[in-house]
Amino acid sequence: MIIPVRCFSCGKVIGDMWESYLRMLDAGIADGDAMDKLGCKRFCCRRMIMTHVDLIEKLLKSICPPSRKMRVLIRRLDTIPQNELD
């Protein structure tokens, strides 16, 4: 799912806070402090942002992971001298 544009409870616009929130978390800022810096004071809005799971990113990472057999085959091909492949 994508981040909701508005809080389901109060209707405040929260969709524009998501990217900033992630950047702050990556910088090592605590969840609560990041929410305070974004101006997100209501507990309902904080819940919407803090509990959101970005399923699209997780799905894209798992759609086509390389299989174990394919990795083994690639390693074997890398060990064969080029003149034997021609």
Coordinates of C-alpha atoms in Angstrom, one line a residue:
M1 CA 0.0 0.0 0.0
I2 CA 1.0 3.6 -0.4
I3 CA 0.9 6.0 2.5
P4 CA -2.6 7.3 3.0
V5 CA -3.0 11.0 2.0
R6 CA -5.2 11.8 5.0
C7 CA -5.5 10.4 8.5
F8 CA -8.4 8.0 8.7
S9 CA -9.5 9.4 12.0
C10 CA -9.2 13.2 11.9
G11 CA -8.7 13.9 8.2
K12 CA -5.4 15.8 8.5
V13 CA -3.1 15.6 5.5
I14 CA -0.2 13.3 6.4
G15 CA 0.9 11.9 3.0
D16 CA 3.6 14.6 2.6
M17 CA 5.3 13.6 5.8
W18 CA 6.2 10.0 4.9
E19 CA 9.5 10.7 2.9
S20 CA 10.7 13.2 5.5
Y21 CA 9.9 10.8 8.3
L22 CA 11.9 8.0 6.6
R23 CA 14.9 10.3 6.1
M24 CA 14.8 11.3 9.8
L25 CA 14.7 7.6 10.8
D26 CA 17.6 6.8 8.6
A27 CA 19.5 9.7 10.2
G28 CA 19.1 8.1 13.6
I29 CA 16.3 10.3 15.0
A30 CA 13.8 8.5 17.3
D31 CA 10.3 8.0 16.1
G32 CA 8.7 10.4 18.5
D33 CA 11.2 13.1 17.9
A34 CA 10.8 12.8 14.1
M35 CA 7.0 13.2 14.6
D36 CA 7.5 16.3 16.7
K37 CA 9.8 17.8 14.1
L38 CA 7.2 17.1 11.4
G39 CA 4.5 18.8 13.5
C40 CA 2.5 15.7 13.9
K41 CA 1.0 16.1 17.3
R42 CA -2.2 14.0 17.2
F43 CA -1.9 10.4 18.3
C44 CA -4.2 9.3 15.4
C45 CA -1.9 10.8 12.8
R46 CA 1.2 9.5 14.5
R47 CA -0.3 6.0 14.4
M48 CA -1.0 6.3 10.7
I49 CA 2.6 7.2 9.9
M50 CA 4.4 5.1 12.4
T51 CA 2.5 1.9 11.7
H52 CA 2.4 2.2 7.9
V53 CA 4.2 -0.7 6.1
D54 CA 5.4 0.1 2.6
L55 CA 4.2 -3.1 0.9
I56 CA 5.1 -2.0 -2.6
E57 CA 8.8 -1.8 -1.7
K58 CA 8.7 -5.2 0.0
L59 CA 6.8 -6.7 -3.0
L60 CA 9.3 -5.3 -5.6
K61 CA 12.2 -6.8 -3.7
S62 CA 10.6 -10.2 -3.6
I63 CA 9.0 -10.5 -7.1
C64 CA 11.9 -12.2 -8.8
P65 CA 14.7 -13.0 -6.4
P66 CA 17.5 -15.0 -8.0
S67 CA 17.1 -18.7 -7.4
R68 CA 19.8 -20.8 -5.7
K69 CA 20.2 -23.0 -8.9
M70 CA 20.7 -19.9 -11.0
R71 CA 23.4 -18.5 -8.7
V72 CA 25.2 -21.9 -8.7
L73 CA 25.0 -22.0 -12.5
I74 CA 26.4 -18.5 -12.9
R75 CA 29.3 -19.4 -10.5
R76 CA 30.1 -22.5 -12.6
L77 CA 30.0 -20.5 -15.8
D78 CA 32.4 -18.0 -14.4
T79 CA 35.0 -20.7 -13.7
I80 CA 35.0 -22.0 -17.3
P81 CA 37.8 -20.4 -19.4
Q82 CA 36.5 -18.2 -22.2
N83 CA 38.2 -20.2 -25.0
E84 CA 36.2 -23.3 -24.0
L85 CA 32.9 -21.4 -24.4
D86 CA 33.5 -20.3 -28.0

